CSV table of C-alpha atoms in Angstrom, one decimal:
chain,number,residue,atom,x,y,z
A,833,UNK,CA,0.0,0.0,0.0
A,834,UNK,CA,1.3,3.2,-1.2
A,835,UNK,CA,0.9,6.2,1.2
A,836,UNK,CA,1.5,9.6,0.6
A,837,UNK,CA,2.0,12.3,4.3
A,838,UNK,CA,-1.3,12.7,5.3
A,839,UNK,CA,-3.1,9.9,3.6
A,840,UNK,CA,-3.7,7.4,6.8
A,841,UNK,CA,-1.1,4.9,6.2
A,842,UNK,CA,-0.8,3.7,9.7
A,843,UNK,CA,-4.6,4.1,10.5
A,844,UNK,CA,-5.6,1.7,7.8
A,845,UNK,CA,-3.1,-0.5,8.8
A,846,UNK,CA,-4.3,-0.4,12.7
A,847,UNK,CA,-7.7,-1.1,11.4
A,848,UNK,CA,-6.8,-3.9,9.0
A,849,UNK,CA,-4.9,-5.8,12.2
A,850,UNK,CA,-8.2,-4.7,13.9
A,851,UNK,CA,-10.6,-6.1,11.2
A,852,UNK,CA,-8.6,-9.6,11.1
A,853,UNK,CA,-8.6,-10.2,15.0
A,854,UNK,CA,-12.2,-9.1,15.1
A,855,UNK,CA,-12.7,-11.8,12.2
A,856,UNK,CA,-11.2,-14.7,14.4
A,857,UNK,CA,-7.9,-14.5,13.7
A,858,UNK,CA,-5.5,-15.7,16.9
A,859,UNK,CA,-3.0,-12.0,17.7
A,860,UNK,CA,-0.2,-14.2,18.6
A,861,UNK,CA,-0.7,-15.7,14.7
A,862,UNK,CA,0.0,-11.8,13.6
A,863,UNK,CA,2.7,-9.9,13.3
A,864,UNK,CA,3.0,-6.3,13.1
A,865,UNK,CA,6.3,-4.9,12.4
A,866,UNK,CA,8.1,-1.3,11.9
A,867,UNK,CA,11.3,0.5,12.3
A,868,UNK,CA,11.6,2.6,15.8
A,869,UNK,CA,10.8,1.7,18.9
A,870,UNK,CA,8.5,4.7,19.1
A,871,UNK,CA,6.4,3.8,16.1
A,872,UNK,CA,6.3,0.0,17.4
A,873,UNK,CA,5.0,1.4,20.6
A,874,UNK,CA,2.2,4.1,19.3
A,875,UNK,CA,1.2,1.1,16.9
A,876,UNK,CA,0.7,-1.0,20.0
A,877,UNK,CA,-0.8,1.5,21.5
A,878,UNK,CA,-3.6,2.5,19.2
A,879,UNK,CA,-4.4,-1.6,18.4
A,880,UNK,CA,-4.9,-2.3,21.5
A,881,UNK,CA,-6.8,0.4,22.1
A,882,UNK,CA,-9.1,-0.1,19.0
A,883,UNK,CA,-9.2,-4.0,19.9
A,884,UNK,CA,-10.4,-2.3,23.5
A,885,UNK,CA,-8.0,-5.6,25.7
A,886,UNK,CA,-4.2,-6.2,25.6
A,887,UNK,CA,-2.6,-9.2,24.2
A,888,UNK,CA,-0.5,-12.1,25.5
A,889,UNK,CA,2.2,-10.4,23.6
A,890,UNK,CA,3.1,-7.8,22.1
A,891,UNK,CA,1.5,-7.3,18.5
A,892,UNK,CA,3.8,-4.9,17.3
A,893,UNK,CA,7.7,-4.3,17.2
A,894,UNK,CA,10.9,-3.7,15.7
A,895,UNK,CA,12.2,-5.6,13.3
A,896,UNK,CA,15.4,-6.2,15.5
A,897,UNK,CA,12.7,-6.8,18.7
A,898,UNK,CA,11.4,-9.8,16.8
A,899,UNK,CA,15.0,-10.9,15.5
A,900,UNK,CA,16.0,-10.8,19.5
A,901,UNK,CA,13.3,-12.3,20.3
A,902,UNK,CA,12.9,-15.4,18.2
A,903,UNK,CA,17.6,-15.6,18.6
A,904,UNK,CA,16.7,-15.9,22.6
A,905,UNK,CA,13.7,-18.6,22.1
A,906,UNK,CA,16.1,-20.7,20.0
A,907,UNK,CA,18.9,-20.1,22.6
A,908,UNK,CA,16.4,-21.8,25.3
A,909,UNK,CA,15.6,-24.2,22.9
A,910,UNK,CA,18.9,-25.5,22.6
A,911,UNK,CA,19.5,-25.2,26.2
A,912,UNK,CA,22.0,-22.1,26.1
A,913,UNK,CA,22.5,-18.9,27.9
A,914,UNK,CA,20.5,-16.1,25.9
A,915,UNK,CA,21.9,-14.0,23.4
A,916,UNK,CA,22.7,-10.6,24.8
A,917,UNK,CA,22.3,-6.9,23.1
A,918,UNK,CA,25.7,-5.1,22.8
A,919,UNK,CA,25.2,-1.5,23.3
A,920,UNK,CA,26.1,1.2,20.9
A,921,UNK,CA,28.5,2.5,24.0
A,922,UNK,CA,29.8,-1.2,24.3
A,923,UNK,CA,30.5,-1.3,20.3
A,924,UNK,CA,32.3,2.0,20.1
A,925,UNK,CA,34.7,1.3,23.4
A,926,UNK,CA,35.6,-2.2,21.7
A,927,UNK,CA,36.3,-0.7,18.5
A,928,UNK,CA,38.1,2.2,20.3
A,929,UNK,CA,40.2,-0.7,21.9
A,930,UNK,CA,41.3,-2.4,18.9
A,931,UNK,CA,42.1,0.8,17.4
A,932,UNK,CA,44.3,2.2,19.7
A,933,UNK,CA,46.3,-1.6,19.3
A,934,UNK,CA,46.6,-1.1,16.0
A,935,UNK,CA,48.4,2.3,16.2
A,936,UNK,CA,50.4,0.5,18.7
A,937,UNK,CA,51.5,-1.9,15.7
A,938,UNK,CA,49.4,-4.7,17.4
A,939,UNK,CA,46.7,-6.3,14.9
A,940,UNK,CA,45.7,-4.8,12.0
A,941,UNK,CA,48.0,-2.8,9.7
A,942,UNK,CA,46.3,-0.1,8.4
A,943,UNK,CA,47.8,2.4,5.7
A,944,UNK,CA,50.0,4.5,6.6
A,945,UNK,CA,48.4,7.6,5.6
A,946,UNK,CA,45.0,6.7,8.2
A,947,UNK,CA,47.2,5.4,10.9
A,948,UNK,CA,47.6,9.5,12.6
A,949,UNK,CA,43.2,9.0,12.5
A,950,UNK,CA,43.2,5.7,14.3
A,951,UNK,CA,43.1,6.8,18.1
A,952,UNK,CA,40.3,9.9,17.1
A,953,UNK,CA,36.7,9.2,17.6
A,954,UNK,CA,35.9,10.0,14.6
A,955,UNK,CA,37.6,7.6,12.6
A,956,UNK,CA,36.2,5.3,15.0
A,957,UNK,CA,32.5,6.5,14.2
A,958,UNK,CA,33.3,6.0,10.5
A,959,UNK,CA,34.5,2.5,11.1
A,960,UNK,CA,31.6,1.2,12.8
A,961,UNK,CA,29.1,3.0,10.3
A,962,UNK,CA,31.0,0.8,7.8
A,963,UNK,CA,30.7,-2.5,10.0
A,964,UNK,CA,27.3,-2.0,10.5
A,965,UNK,CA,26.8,-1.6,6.3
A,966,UNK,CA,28.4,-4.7,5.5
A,967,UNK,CA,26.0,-6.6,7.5
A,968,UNK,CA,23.1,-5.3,6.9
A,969,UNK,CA,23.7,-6.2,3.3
A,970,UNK,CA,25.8,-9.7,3.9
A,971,UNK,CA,29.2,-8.2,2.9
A,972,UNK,CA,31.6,-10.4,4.9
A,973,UNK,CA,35.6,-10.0,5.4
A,974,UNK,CA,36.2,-11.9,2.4
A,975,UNK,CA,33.8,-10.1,0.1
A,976,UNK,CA,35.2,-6.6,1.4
A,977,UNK,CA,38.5,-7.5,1.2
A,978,UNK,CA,38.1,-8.7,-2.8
A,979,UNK,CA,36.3,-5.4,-3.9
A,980,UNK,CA,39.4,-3.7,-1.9
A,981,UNK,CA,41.6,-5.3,-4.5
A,982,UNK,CA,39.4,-5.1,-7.9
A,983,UNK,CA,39.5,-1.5,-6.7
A,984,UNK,CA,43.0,-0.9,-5.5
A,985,UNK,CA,41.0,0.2,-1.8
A,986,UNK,CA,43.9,-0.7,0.9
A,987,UNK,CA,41.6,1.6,3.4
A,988,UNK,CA,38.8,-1.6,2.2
A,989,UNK,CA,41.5,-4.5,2.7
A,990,UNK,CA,42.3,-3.3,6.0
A,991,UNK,CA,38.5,-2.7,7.3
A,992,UNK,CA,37.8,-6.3,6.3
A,993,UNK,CA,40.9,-7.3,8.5
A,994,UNK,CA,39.2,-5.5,11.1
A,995,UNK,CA,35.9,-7.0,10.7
A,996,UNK,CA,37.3,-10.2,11.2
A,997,UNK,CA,39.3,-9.1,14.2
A,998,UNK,CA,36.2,-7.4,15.8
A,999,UNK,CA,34.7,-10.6,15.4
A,1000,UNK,CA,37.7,-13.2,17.2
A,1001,UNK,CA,37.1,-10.5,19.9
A,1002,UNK,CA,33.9,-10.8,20.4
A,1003,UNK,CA,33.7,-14.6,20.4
A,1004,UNK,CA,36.3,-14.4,22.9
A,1005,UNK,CA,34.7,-11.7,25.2
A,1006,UNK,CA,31.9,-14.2,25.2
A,1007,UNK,CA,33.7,-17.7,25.6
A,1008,UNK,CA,35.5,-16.1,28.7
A,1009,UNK,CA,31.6,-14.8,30.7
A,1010,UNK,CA,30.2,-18.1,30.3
A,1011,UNK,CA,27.3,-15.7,28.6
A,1012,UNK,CA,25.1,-16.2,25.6
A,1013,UNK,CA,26.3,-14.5,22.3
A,1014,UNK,CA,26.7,-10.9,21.8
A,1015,UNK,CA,25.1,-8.5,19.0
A,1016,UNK,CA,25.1,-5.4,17.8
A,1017,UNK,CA,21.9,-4.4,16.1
A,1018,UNK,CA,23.4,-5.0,12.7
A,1019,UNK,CA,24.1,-8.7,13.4
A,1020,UNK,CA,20.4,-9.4,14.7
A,1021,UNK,CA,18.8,-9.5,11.7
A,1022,UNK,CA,21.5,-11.7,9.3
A,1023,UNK,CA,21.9,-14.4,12.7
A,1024,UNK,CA,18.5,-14.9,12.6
A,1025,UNK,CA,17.9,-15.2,8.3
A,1026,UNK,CA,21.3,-17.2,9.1
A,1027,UNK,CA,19.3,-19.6,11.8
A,1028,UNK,CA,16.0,-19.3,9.5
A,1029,UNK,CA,18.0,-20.8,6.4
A,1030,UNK,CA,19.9,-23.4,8.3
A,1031,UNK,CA,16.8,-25.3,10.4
A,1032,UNK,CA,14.5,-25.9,7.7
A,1033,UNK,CA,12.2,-27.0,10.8
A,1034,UNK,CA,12.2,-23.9,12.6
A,1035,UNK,CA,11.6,-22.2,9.2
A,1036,UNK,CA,8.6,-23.8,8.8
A,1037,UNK,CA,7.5,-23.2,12.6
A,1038,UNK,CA,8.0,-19.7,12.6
A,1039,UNK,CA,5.7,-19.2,9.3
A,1040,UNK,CA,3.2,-21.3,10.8
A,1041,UNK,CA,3.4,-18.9,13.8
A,1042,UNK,CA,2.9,-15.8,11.5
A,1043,UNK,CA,0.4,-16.2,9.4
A,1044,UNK,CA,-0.1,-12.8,9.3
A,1045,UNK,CA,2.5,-10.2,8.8
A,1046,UNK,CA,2.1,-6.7,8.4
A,1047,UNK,CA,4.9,-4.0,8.1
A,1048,UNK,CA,4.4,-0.5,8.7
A,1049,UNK,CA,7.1,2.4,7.2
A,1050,UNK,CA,8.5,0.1,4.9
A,1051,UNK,CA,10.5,2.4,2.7
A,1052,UNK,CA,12.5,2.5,5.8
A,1053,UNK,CA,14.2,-1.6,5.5
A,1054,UNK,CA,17.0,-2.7,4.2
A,1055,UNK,CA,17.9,-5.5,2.6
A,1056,UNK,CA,18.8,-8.0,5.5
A,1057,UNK,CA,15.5,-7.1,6.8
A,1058,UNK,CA,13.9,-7.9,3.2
A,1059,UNK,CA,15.3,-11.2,3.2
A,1060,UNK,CA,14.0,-11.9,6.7
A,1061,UNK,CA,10.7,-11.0,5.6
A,1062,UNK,CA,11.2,-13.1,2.4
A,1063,UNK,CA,11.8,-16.0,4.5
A,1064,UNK,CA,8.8,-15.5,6.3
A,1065,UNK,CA,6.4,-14.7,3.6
A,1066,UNK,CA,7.9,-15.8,0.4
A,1067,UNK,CA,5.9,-17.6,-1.5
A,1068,UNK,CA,2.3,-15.8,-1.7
A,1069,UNK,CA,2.1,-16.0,2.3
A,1070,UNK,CA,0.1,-13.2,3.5
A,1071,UNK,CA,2.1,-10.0,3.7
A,1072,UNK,CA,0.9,-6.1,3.9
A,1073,UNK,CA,3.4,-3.6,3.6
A,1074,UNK,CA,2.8,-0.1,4.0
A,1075,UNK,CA,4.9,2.8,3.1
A,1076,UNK,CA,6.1,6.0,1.1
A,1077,UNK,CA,9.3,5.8,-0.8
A,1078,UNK,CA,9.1,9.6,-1.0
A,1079,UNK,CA,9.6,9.7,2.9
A,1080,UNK,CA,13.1,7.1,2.6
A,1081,UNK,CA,15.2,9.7,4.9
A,1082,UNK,CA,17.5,7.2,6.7
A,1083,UNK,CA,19.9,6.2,3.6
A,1084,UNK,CA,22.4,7.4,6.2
A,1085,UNK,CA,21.8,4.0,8.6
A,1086,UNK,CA,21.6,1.7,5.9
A,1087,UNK,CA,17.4,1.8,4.7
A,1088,UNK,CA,17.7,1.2,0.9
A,1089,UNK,CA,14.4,2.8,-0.8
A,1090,UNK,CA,14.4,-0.2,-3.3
A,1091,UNK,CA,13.2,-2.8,-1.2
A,1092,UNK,CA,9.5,-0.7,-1.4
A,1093,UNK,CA,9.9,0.1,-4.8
A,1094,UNK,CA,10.7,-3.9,-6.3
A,1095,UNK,CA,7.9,-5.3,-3.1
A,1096,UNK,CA,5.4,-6.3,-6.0
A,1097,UNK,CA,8.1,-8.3,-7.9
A,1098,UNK,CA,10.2,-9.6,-4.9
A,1099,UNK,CA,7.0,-10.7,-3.1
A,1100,UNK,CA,4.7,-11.9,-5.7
A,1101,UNK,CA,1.5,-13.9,-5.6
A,1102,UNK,CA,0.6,-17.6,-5.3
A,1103,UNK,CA,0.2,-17.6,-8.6
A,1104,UNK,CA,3.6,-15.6,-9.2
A,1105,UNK,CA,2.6,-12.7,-10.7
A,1106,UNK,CA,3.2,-9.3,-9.0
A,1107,UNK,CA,1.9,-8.1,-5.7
A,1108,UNK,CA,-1.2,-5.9,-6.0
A,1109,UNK,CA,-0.4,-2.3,-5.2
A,1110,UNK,CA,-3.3,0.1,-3.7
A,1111,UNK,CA,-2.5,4.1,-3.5
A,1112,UNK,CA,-3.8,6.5,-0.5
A,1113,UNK,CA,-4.9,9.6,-2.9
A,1114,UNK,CA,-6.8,11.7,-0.1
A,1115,UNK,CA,-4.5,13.8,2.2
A,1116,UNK,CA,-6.5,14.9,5.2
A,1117,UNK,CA,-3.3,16.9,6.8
A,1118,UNK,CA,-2.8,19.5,4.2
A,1119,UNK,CA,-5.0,22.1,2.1
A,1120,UNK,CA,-5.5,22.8,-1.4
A,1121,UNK,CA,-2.3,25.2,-1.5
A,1122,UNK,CA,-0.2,23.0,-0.1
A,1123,UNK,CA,-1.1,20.1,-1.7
A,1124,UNK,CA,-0.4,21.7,-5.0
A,1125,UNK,CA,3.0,23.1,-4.4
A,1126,UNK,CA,4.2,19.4,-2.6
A,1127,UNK,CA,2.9,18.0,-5.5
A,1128,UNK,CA,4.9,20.5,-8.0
A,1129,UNK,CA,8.3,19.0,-6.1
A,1130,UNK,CA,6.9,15.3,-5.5
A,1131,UNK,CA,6.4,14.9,-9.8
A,1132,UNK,CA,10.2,15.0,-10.3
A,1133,UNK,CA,11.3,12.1,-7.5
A,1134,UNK,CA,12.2,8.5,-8.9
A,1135,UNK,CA,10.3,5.7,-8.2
A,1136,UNK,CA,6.1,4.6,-8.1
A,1137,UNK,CA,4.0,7.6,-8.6
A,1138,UNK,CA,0.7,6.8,-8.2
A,1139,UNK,CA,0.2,8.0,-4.7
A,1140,UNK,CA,1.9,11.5,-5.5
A,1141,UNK,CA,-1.6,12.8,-7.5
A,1142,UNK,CA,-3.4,13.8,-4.1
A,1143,UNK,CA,-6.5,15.3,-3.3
A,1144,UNK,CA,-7.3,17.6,-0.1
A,1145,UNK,CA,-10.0,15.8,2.1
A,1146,UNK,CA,-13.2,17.9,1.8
């Protein structure tokens, strides 16, 4: 479902979770996912408010909450410690860490022309940004490490060194508490596509437990989480996405604004051809004026259009 600002995206999706628990549908059979925590929780908010009860869990989350969740059930499963969430704080001292060895001359060698940038925070910041990339989109040490030579990139080659030490750390870090895995927010995601794809049983449980699956703000995912939903709904399974590819604003944390505007073909029907698509057109938060000169701007963007030609409620 195409949205443009003002249209009623996330109302008509409340109502359609509404409309299918009020048919008989179980809520622990559907869910409702979205990008923030804040949206996940005013989503929560207004079902359960429509639905007039509360739920045995929650209906809506993050696309990472539901990642967590499911990596600490099959942790208990297995009869394992739970995974635990590394914090951005955590990330950036560990990264500081290994930085500062490796202008030390201990672990990676870096060229020479970054090494005076190694023990600033900003080069620090950078880095992570880039770690948190390459997952998000499956880019592994190797992978990095070949496009750093196809593209003479020595600043690449070393990063993917780093990657891989960041990693031995890590493993380490947890080996020596006797604790459950560590992630960053990045790794959530790919672990659990990675546990998804490798127990073709738990696959097949976890569809079965989602039968319905609805995601709000979608022009805001990126490809890891596209893949996780592709998992869980490939194949014709029931799957609304709502969203505005005119609103893609977090390019900067890794959203790619293609993942809303391939949906029809990368999720097609049981009878393969593409996903329907149905456009908002009535704007109830702006007036005639402003509508117009939006519009004048909005014509000239890439991408799906049909949900740009708006009309002012009356």
């Amino acid at each position: 479902m195409l949205a443009g600002p003002g249209t009623g995206k996330t109302t008509t999706l409340v109502e359609a979770v509404v409309a299918r628990i009020e048919a008989g549908a179980d809520p622990e059979r559907i869910l409702v996912l979205t990008f923030g925590r804040k949206a996940a929780g005013e989503l929560r908010e207004r079902i359960t408010s429509r639905l007039g009860r509360t739920t045995a869990e929650p209906v809506a989350r993050t696309f990472h909450a539901y990642a967590f969740g499911l990596l600490r059930r099959i942790a208990n499963d297995h009869g394992e410690p739970p995974p635990r969430l590394l914090s951005g704080p955590e990330q950036d001292l560990l990264i500081r860490e290994l930085l500062a060895g490796d202008a030390d001359g201990v672990g990676v060698g870096w060229p020479k022309s970054l090494r005076p940038a190694l023990k600033t925070r900003g080069f620090a910041a950078e880095l992570r940004d880039l770690l948190l990339r390459a997952y998000e989109r499956g880019v592994d040490p190797v992978q990095l490490d070949a496009w750093g030579r196809t593209n003479d990139r020595p600043d690449w080659q070393a990063a993917a060194r780093f990657m891989e030490q960041y990693a031995d750390v890590t493993e380490l870090r947890d080996a020596s508490t006797a604790g459950g895995v560590a992630y960053d927010t990045a790794e959530l995601i790919r672990a659990t596509v990675a546990e998804l794809k490798a127990d073709p049983g738990l696959l097949a449980a976890e569809r079965s437990r989602r039968e319905f699956v609805f995601v709000d703000e979608y022009q805001d995912t990126d490809p890891a989480q596209e893949e996780l939903l592709r998992l869980l709904c490939g194949g014709g399974r029931f799957l609304v996405a709502v969203g505005d590819p005119d609103q893609s604003i977090y390019a900067f944390r890794g959203t790619d604004v293609e993942c809303i505007r391939h949906f029809p073909d990368r999720f097609p029907t049981p009878a393969r051809e593409p996903a329907p698509v149905i456009a908002l057109r009535t704007s109830r938060r702006s007036g005639e004026k402003l509508l117009a000169a939006s519009r004048r701007v909005a014509v000239r963007l890439r991408g799906p259009n049909r949900h740009r030609a708006l009309d002012p409620a009356e």
